[in-house]
Amino acid sequence: RQFVRPKGQASLAWRPSPKTDVSLKVERAVGQLSFFDFVASANISAETSNAGNANLVPPQSWNVDLQGTRNLGAWGNTTARAYARFFSDIVDVIPIGATGQAPGNLDSAVRYGIQWTSTINFDPIGWKGVRLDADFTFQRSRLTDPLTGQKREINEDTRRNIDLNLRYDMPGTVWAYGVGYEEFSLAPGFRLDQRFRFYNKPGGLSVFVENKDFKGLTVRSMVYGLLNTNEAFDREFYNGRRTNGLSFTESRDRFYGLIFQLTVTGKI
């Protein structure tokens, strides 16, 4: 088989003031296919199987990004981005025969969201050496379920991602301390006979101590998992297909506990 998949991008940049940059990018993108999407496969641990599908084609999308960056001077900088993805031929699980299922192409899907990233320095208010790095992403998606015909999100698409890091470099010393927090939320995943979802709650909290000049090296000691994060998993099984009645459910809780990490970087 032969395909024609044109791709490319166009960008427009505007600088309304010396400290503000605005850009708009429109891109035509072509995705990749995995070899395992083509062949029949079985996942023993998850008790699932897929039929082969030799008719798959690569997903394509129109990507639109609008981004603004503001230089805050001594305070740092901040960037806001709004984006949308308009997919065609997106890969999802489709019905094969009366009971089979396999990766296949759907006509269309859309994903949209906002992202805010910032580096904030607290020197202007007298907190010398204190810096906050923040990254927030919120997004949603939508496609037509190939089994029910109803609208739902893309399988296991990210709904929310939060990453916060507060760092204190002690003035006049080689020592630094900090605390970090990360959290994410995923949309449910669907097969024709299952609905499942991963949870990571209540997020991960960590603290670290760093020596920036230990015999020319940077040595960091970190403890992660102070909130006893639970990697939970729920799954619903249906009688043959999701359009039939619920058969049984499965739930799993797996707590991280404390994780200790020692990192040494630099040149000897």
C-alpha atoms as a printed R data frame, in Angstrom:
    type eleno elety resid chain resno       x       y      z
1   ATOM     1    CA   ARG     A     1   0.000   0.000  0.000
2   ATOM     2    CA   GLN     A     2   1.062   3.566 -0.602
3   ATOM     3    CA   PHE     A     3   0.005   6.683  1.278
4   ATOM     4    CA   VAL     A     4   0.386  10.390  0.755
5   ATOM     5    CA   ARG     A     5   0.643  12.173  4.105
6   ATOM     6    CA   PRO     A     6   1.651  15.835  3.682
7   ATOM     7    CA   LYS     A     7   2.925  17.575  6.794
8   ATOM     8    CA   GLY     A     8   4.454  20.904  7.728
9   ATOM     9    CA   GLN     A     9   3.933  23.967  9.883
10  ATOM    10    CA   ALA     A    10   3.540  27.718  9.811
11  ATOM    11    CA   SER     A    11   4.314  30.118 12.664
12  ATOM    12    CA   LEU     A    12   3.458  33.729 13.391
13  ATOM    13    CA   ALA     A    13   5.331  35.672 16.070
14  ATOM    14    CA   TRP     A    14   4.467  39.054 17.607
15  ATOM    15    CA   ARG     A    15   6.284  41.117 20.217
16  ATOM    16    CA   PRO     A    16   3.872  43.751 21.535
17  ATOM    17    CA   SER     A    17   6.396  44.940 24.144
18  ATOM    18    CA   PRO     A    18  10.078  44.281 25.021
19  ATOM    19    CA   LYS     A    19   8.986  41.871 27.768
20  ATOM    20    CA   THR     A    20   6.124  40.090 25.988
21  ATOM    21    CA   ASP     A    21   6.188  37.545 23.164
22  ATOM    22    CA   VAL     A    22   3.138  36.006 21.490
23  ATOM    23    CA   SER     A    23   3.242  33.213 18.923
24  ATOM    24    CA   LEU     A    24   0.754  31.195 16.905
25  ATOM    25    CA   LYS     A    25   1.712  27.880 15.305
26  ATOM    26    CA   VAL     A    26  -0.382  25.727 12.980
27  ATOM    27    CA   GLU     A    27   0.982  22.298 12.120
28  ATOM    28    CA   ARG     A    28  -0.073  19.298 10.090
29  ATOM    29    CA   ALA     A    29   1.371  16.257 11.880
30  ATOM    30    CA   VAL     A    30   1.505  12.553 11.012
31  ATOM    31    CA   GLY     A    31   1.750   9.973 13.775
32  ATOM    32    CA   GLN     A    32   3.515   6.632 14.006
33  ATOM    33    CA   LEU     A    33   2.202   3.069 14.149
34  ATOM    34    CA   SER     A    34   3.553   0.315 16.341
35  ATOM    35    CA   PHE     A    35   4.305  -3.071 14.783
36  ATOM    36    CA   PHE     A    36   2.272  -4.672 17.581
37  ATOM    37    CA   ASP     A    37  -0.839  -2.797 16.402
38  ATOM    38    CA   PHE     A    38  -0.780  -4.871 13.211
39  ATOM    39    CA   VAL     A    39  -0.369  -8.362 14.642
40  ATOM    40    CA   ALA     A    40  -2.562 -10.462 16.937
41  ATOM    41    CA   SER     A    41  -1.354 -10.297 20.541
42  ATOM    42    CA   ALA     A    42  -2.254 -11.370 24.055
43  ATOM    43    CA   ASN     A    43  -1.486  -9.771 27.421
44  ATOM    44    CA   ILE     A    44  -1.475 -12.624 29.926
45  ATOM    45    CA   SER     A    45  -1.239 -10.492 33.085
46  ATOM    46    CA   ALA     A    46  -4.118  -8.221 32.024
47  ATOM    47    CA   GLU     A    47  -6.117 -11.147 30.558
48  ATOM    48    CA   THR     A    48  -6.714  -9.319 27.260
49  ATOM    49    CA   SER     A    49  -6.106 -10.145 23.611
50  ATOM    50    CA   ASN     A    50  -6.236  -8.282 20.294
51  ATOM    51    CA   ALA     A    51  -6.902  -9.577 16.823
52  ATOM    52    CA   GLY     A    52  -4.562  -8.463 14.043
53  ATOM    53    CA   ASN     A    53  -5.467  -5.541 11.781
54  ATOM    54    CA   ALA     A    54  -3.409  -5.120  8.611
55  ATOM    55    CA   ASN     A    55  -5.558  -2.186  7.436
56  ATOM    56    CA   LEU     A    56  -4.275   0.363  9.955
57  ATOM    57    CA   VAL     A    57  -3.088   3.735  8.693
58  ATOM    58    CA   PRO     A    58  -1.092   6.379 10.619
59  ATOM    59    CA   PRO     A    59  -3.117   8.928 12.609
60  ATOM    60    CA   GLN     A    60  -2.951  12.534 11.441
61  ATOM    61    CA   SER     A    61  -3.786  15.817 13.124
62  ATOM    62    CA   TRP     A    62  -4.058  19.554 12.717
63  ATOM    63    CA   ASN     A    63  -2.284  21.139 15.696
64  ATOM    64    CA   VAL     A    64  -2.948  24.724 16.772
65  ATOM    65    CA   ASP     A    65  -0.887  26.367 19.544
66  ATOM    66    CA   LEU     A    66  -1.264  29.914 20.864
67  ATOM    67    CA   GLN     A    67   1.441  30.891 23.348
68  ATOM    68    CA   GLY     A    68   2.349  34.009 25.285
69  ATOM    69    CA   THR     A    69   5.523  34.594 27.329
70  ATOM    70    CA   ARG     A    70   6.066  37.434 29.776
71  ATOM    71    CA   ASN     A    71   9.427  38.436 31.246
72  ATOM    72    CA   LEU     A    72   8.752  39.482 34.840
73  ATOM    73    CA   GLY     A    73  12.181  40.978 35.384
74  ATOM    74    CA   ALA     A    74  13.584  40.147 38.801
75  ATOM    75    CA   TRP     A    75  10.470  38.090 39.529
76  ATOM    76    CA   GLY     A    76  11.238  35.570 36.757
77  ATOM    77    CA   ASN     A    77   9.052  34.662 33.788
78  ATOM    78    CA   THR     A    78   5.712  33.086 32.935
79  ATOM    79    CA   THR     A    79   4.310  31.336 29.861
80  ATOM    80    CA   ALA     A    80   0.704  30.479 29.020
81  ATOM    81    CA   ARG     A    81  -0.306  28.194 26.152
82  ATOM    82    CA   ALA     A    82  -3.669  27.175 24.728
83  ATOM    83    CA   TYR     A    83  -3.754  24.332 22.237
84  ATOM    84    CA   ALA     A    84  -6.040  22.087 20.216
85  ATOM    85    CA   ARG     A    85  -5.475  18.859 18.282
86  ATOM    86    CA   PHE     A    86  -7.904  17.798 15.555
87  ATOM    87    CA   PHE     A    87  -7.259  14.142 14.738
88  ATOM    88    CA   SER     A    88  -8.239  11.984 11.797
89  ATOM    89    CA   ASP     A    89  -7.638   8.224 11.647
90  ATOM    90    CA   ILE     A    90  -6.860   8.133 15.378
91  ATOM    91    CA   VAL     A    91  -6.074   4.616 16.641
92  ATOM    92    CA   ASP     A    92  -8.501   3.072 19.151
93  ATOM    93    CA   VAL     A    93  -9.934  -0.386 19.888
94  ATOM    94    CA   ILE     A    94 -12.615  -1.344 17.338
95  ATOM    95    CA   PRO     A    95 -14.924  -4.383 16.985
96  ATOM    96    CA   ILE     A    96 -13.693  -7.298 14.861
97  ATOM    97    CA   GLY     A    97 -16.393  -9.846 14.053
98  ATOM    98    CA   ALA     A    98 -18.944 -10.869 16.676
99  ATOM    99    CA   THR     A    99 -16.655 -10.935 19.715
100 ATOM   100    CA   GLY     A   100 -13.158  -9.858 18.602
101 ATOM   101    CA   GLN     A   101 -11.415  -6.519 18.973
102 ATOM   102    CA   ALA     A   102  -8.257  -4.939 17.610
103 ATOM   103    CA   PRO     A   103  -6.542  -1.564 17.196
104 ATOM   104    CA   GLY     A   104  -8.255   0.313 14.366
105 ATOM   105    CA   ASN     A   105  -8.764   3.796 12.960
106 ATOM   106    CA   LEU     A   106 -11.596   6.132 13.937
107 ATOM   107    CA   ASP     A   107 -12.676   8.988 11.716
108 ATOM   108    CA   SER     A   108 -12.021  11.869 14.100
109 ATOM   109    CA   ALA     A   109 -11.164  13.021 17.621
110 ATOM   110    CA   VAL     A   110 -10.250  16.281 19.311
111 ATOM   111    CA   ARG     A   111  -8.016  17.223 22.228
112 ATOM   112    CA   TYR     A   112  -7.755  20.709 23.740
113 ATOM   113    CA   GLY     A   113  -6.162  22.216 26.799
114 ATOM   114    CA   ILE     A   114  -4.191  24.944 28.515
115 ATOM   115    CA   GLN     A   115  -0.714  24.937 30.054
116 ATOM   116    CA   TRP     A   116   0.852  27.457 32.409
117 ATOM   117    CA   THR     A   117   4.549  27.329 33.300
118 ATOM   118    CA   SER     A   118   6.357  29.852 35.462
119 ATOM   119    CA   THR     A   119   9.579  30.468 37.312
120 ATOM   120    CA   ILE     A   120   9.040  32.843 40.206
121 ATOM   121    CA   ASN     A   121  11.959  34.359 42.136
122 ATOM   122    CA   PHE     A   122  11.230  35.753 45.597
123 ATOM   123    CA   ASP     A   123  14.302  37.981 45.865
124 ATOM   124    CA   PRO     A   124  12.220  41.164 45.337
125 ATOM   125    CA   ILE     A   125  10.420  40.575 48.653
126 ATOM   126    CA   GLY     A   126  13.596  39.711 50.567
127 ATOM   127    CA   TRP     A   127  13.525  35.917 50.280
128 ATOM   128    CA   LYS     A   128  16.996  35.652 48.773
129 ATOM   129    CA   GLY     A   129  17.638  32.389 46.917
130 ATOM   130    CA   VAL     A   130  14.025  31.152 46.970
131 ATOM   131    CA   ARG     A   131  12.548  30.066 43.625
132 ATOM   132    CA   LEU     A   132   9.300  28.374 42.606
133 ATOM   133    CA   ASP     A   133   9.004  26.409 39.375
134 ATOM   134    CA   ALA     A   134   5.395  25.630 38.476
135 ATOM   135    CA   ASP     A   135   3.869  23.679 35.611
136 ATOM   136    CA   PHE     A   136   0.089  23.206 35.293
137 ATOM   137    CA   THR     A   137  -1.657  21.409 32.425
138 ATOM   138    CA   PHE     A   138  -5.413  20.866 32.103
139 ATOM   139    CA   GLN     A   139  -6.898  19.187 29.051
140 ATOM   140    CA   ARG     A   140  -9.904  17.299 27.714
141 ATOM   141    CA   SER     A   141 -10.543  15.175 24.649
142 ATOM   142    CA   ARG     A   142 -13.498  13.752 22.758
143 ATOM   143    CA   LEU     A   143 -14.229  11.021 20.234
144 ATOM   144    CA   THR     A   144 -17.151   8.786 19.268
145 ATOM   145    CA   ASP     A   145 -16.989   5.377 20.921
146 ATOM   146    CA   PRO     A   146 -16.868   2.745 18.131
147 ATOM   147    CA   LEU     A   147 -19.087   0.386 20.123
148 ATOM   148    CA   THR     A   148 -21.769   2.570 21.717
149 ATOM   149    CA   GLY     A   149 -21.717   5.592 19.376
150 ATOM   150    CA   GLN     A   150 -21.554   7.877 22.434
151 ATOM   151    CA   LYS     A   151 -19.023  10.645 23.073
152 ATOM   152    CA   ARG     A   152 -16.127   9.904 25.436
153 ATOM   153    CA   GLU     A   153 -12.503  10.872 26.027
154 ATOM   154    CA   ILE     A   154  -9.492   9.392 24.240
155 ATOM   155    CA   ASN     A   155  -8.287   6.260 26.021
156 ATOM   156    CA   GLU     A   156  -6.209   7.127 29.110
157 ATOM   157    CA   ASP     A   157  -5.693  10.710 27.969
158 ATOM   158    CA   THR     A   158  -4.163  13.094 30.504
159 ATOM   159    CA   ARG     A   159  -6.759  15.289 32.208
160 ATOM   160    CA   ARG     A   160  -4.508  17.123 34.629
161 ATOM   161    CA   ASN     A   161  -0.790  17.363 35.362
162 ATOM   162    CA   ILE     A   162   0.673  19.476 38.164
163 ATOM   163    CA   ASP     A   163   4.376  19.841 38.943
164 ATOM   164    CA   LEU     A   164   5.585  22.229 41.668
165 ATOM   165    CA   ASN     A   165   9.145  22.665 42.934
166 ATOM   166    CA   LEU     A   166  10.214  25.119 45.633
167 ATOM   167    CA   ARG     A   167  13.994  25.551 46.006
168 ATOM   168    CA   TYR     A   168  16.102  27.532 48.457
169 ATOM   169    CA   ASP     A   169  19.752  28.202 47.630
170 ATOM   170    CA   MET     A   170  21.263  29.468 50.874
171 ATOM   171    CA   PRO     A   171  23.167  32.699 50.085
172 ATOM   172    CA   GLY     A   172  26.928  32.443 50.592
173 ATOM   173    CA   THR     A   173  26.903  28.625 50.971
174 ATOM   174    CA   VAL     A   174  27.000  25.520 48.762
175 ATOM   175    CA   TRP     A   175  23.768  24.173 50.275
176 ATOM   176    CA   ALA     A   176  20.285  24.077 48.798
177 ATOM   177    CA   TYR     A   177  17.015  22.668 50.103
178 ATOM   178    CA   GLY     A   178  13.714  22.088 48.448
179 ATOM   179    CA   VAL     A   179  10.315  20.470 48.310
180 ATOM   180    CA   GLY     A   180   8.423  19.139 45.305
181 ATOM   181    CA   TYR     A   181   4.881  18.038 44.562
182 ATOM   182    CA   GLU     A   182   3.522  16.268 41.489
183 ATOM   183    CA   GLU     A   183   0.083  15.026 40.599
184 ATOM   184    CA   PHE     A   184  -1.681  13.743 37.490
185 ATOM   185    CA   SER     A   185  -5.088  12.460 36.470
186 ATOM   186    CA   LEU     A   186  -5.937  10.220 33.518
187 ATOM   187    CA   ALA     A   187  -9.182   9.640 31.650
188 ATOM   188    CA   PRO     A   188 -10.639   6.115 31.731
189 ATOM   189    CA   GLY     A   189  -9.480   3.530 29.218
190 ATOM   190    CA   PHE     A   190 -11.871   1.375 27.220
191 ATOM   191    CA   ARG     A   191 -11.845  -1.969 25.521
192 ATOM   192    CA   LEU     A   192 -14.994  -3.439 24.009
193 ATOM   193    CA   ASP     A   193 -15.506  -5.642 27.084
194 ATOM   194    CA   GLN     A   194 -13.868  -3.481 29.775
195 ATOM   195    CA   ARG     A   195 -13.633  -0.042 31.303
196 ATOM   196    CA   PHE     A   196 -10.545   0.691 33.421
197 ATOM   197    CA   ARG     A   197  -8.804   3.608 35.084
198 ATOM   198    CA   PHE     A   198  -5.524   4.328 36.875
199 ATOM   199    CA   TYR     A   199  -5.344   6.700 39.840
200 ATOM   200    CA   ASN     A   200  -2.290   8.242 41.475
201 ATOM   201    CA   LYS     A   201  -3.536   9.747 44.707
202 ATOM   202    CA   PRO     A   202  -3.031  11.969 46.581
203 ATOM   203    CA   GLY     A   203   0.056  12.888 44.534
204 ATOM   204    CA   GLY     A   204   3.750  12.699 45.313
205 ATOM   205    CA   LEU     A   205   5.525  14.908 47.848
206 ATOM   206    CA   SER     A   206   9.325  14.980 48.097
207 ATOM   207    CA   VAL     A   207  12.065  16.888 49.920
208 ATOM   208    CA   PHE     A   208  15.758  17.167 49.104
209 ATOM   209    CA   VAL     A   209  19.073  18.473 50.412
210 ATOM   210    CA   GLU     A   210  21.812  19.368 47.933
211 ATOM   211    CA   ASN     A   211  25.490  20.175 48.201
212 ATOM   212    CA   LYS     A   212  26.552  22.017 45.037
213 ATOM   213    CA   ASP     A   213  30.309  21.651 45.564
214 ATOM   214    CA   PHE     A   214  31.302  18.406 47.254
215 ATOM   215    CA   LYS     A   215  34.865  17.974 45.953
216 ATOM   216    CA   GLY     A   216  33.719  19.489 42.649
217 ATOM   217    CA   LEU     A   217  30.549  17.386 42.434
218 ATOM   218    CA   THR     A   218  26.883  18.096 43.086
219 ATOM   219    CA   VAL     A   219  25.370  15.634 45.571
220 ATOM   220    CA   ARG     A   220  21.637  15.503 46.201
221 ATOM   221    CA   SER     A   221  19.767  13.364 48.703
222 ATOM   222    CA   MET     A   222  16.001  13.116 48.205
223 ATOM   223    CA   VAL     A   223  13.087  11.405 49.944
224 ATOM   224    CA   TYR     A   224   9.941  10.790 47.866
225 ATOM   225    CA   GLY     A   225   6.524   9.463 48.857
226 ATOM   226    CA   LEU     A   226   5.870  11.491 51.995
227 ATOM   227    CA   LEU     A   227   2.108  11.359 51.325
228 ATOM   228    CA   ASN     A   228   2.109   7.552 51.017
229 ATOM   229    CA   THR     A   229   0.945   7.791 47.400
230 ATOM   230    CA   ASN     A   230  -1.451   5.091 46.230
231 ATOM   231    CA   GLU     A   231  -1.249   3.836 42.643
232 ATOM   232    CA   ALA     A   232  -4.814   2.545 42.392
233 ATOM   233    CA   PHE     A   233  -6.436   0.671 39.516
234 ATOM   234    CA   ASP     A   234 -10.131  -0.093 38.929
235 ATOM   235    CA   ARG     A   235 -11.522  -2.268 36.156
236 ATOM   236    CA   GLU     A   236 -15.065  -3.225 35.124
237 ATOM   237    CA   PHE     A   237 -15.745  -6.395 33.119
238 ATOM   238    CA   TYR     A   238 -18.886  -6.791 31.033
239 ATOM   239    CA   ASN     A   239 -20.716  -9.783 29.604
240 ATOM   240    CA   GLY     A   240 -19.013  -9.944 26.227
241 ATOM   241    CA   ARG     A   241 -19.375  -6.255 25.308
242 ATOM   242    CA   ARG     A   242 -19.853  -3.003 27.229
243 ATOM   243    CA   THR     A   243 -23.336  -2.742 25.771
244 ATOM   244    CA   ASN     A   244 -24.269  -5.774 27.894
245 ATOM   245    CA   GLY     A   245 -24.587  -5.992 31.661
246 ATOM   246    CA   LEU     A   246 -21.741  -5.669 34.158
247 ATOM   247    CA   SER     A   247 -20.126  -9.011 35.041
248 ATOM   248    CA   PHE     A   248 -17.696  -8.147 37.857
249 ATOM   249    CA   THR     A   249 -15.219  -5.492 38.981
250 ATOM   250    CA   GLU     A   250 -11.556  -5.482 40.008
251 ATOM   251    CA   SER     A   251  -9.813  -2.998 42.302
252 ATOM   252    CA   ARG     A   252  -6.173  -2.688 43.254
253 ATOM   253    CA   ASP     A   253  -4.308  -0.467 45.720
254 ATOM   254    CA   ARG     A   254  -0.513  -0.281 45.670
255 ATOM   255    CA   PHE     A   255   1.158   2.173 48.030
256 ATOM   256    CA   TYR     A   256   4.595   3.510 47.164
257 ATOM   257    CA   GLY     A   257   5.942   4.018 50.667
258 ATOM   258    CA   LEU     A   258   9.130   6.053 51.090
259 ATOM   259    CA   ILE     A   259  11.652   6.143 48.248
260 ATOM   260    CA   PHE     A   260  15.213   7.336 48.934
261 ATOM   261    CA   GLN     A   261  17.408   8.638 46.143
262 ATOM   262    CA   LEU     A   262  21.038   9.770 46.076
263 ATOM   263    CA   THR     A   263  22.240  11.588 42.943
264 ATOM   264    CA   VAL     A   264  25.830  12.575 42.161
265 ATOM   265    CA   THR     A   265  26.554  14.719 39.090
266 ATOM   266    CA   GLY     A   266  29.609  16.489 37.699
267 ATOM   267    CA   LYS     A   267  33.057  15.664 36.362
268 ATOM   268    CA   ILE     A   268  35.909  14.068 38.269
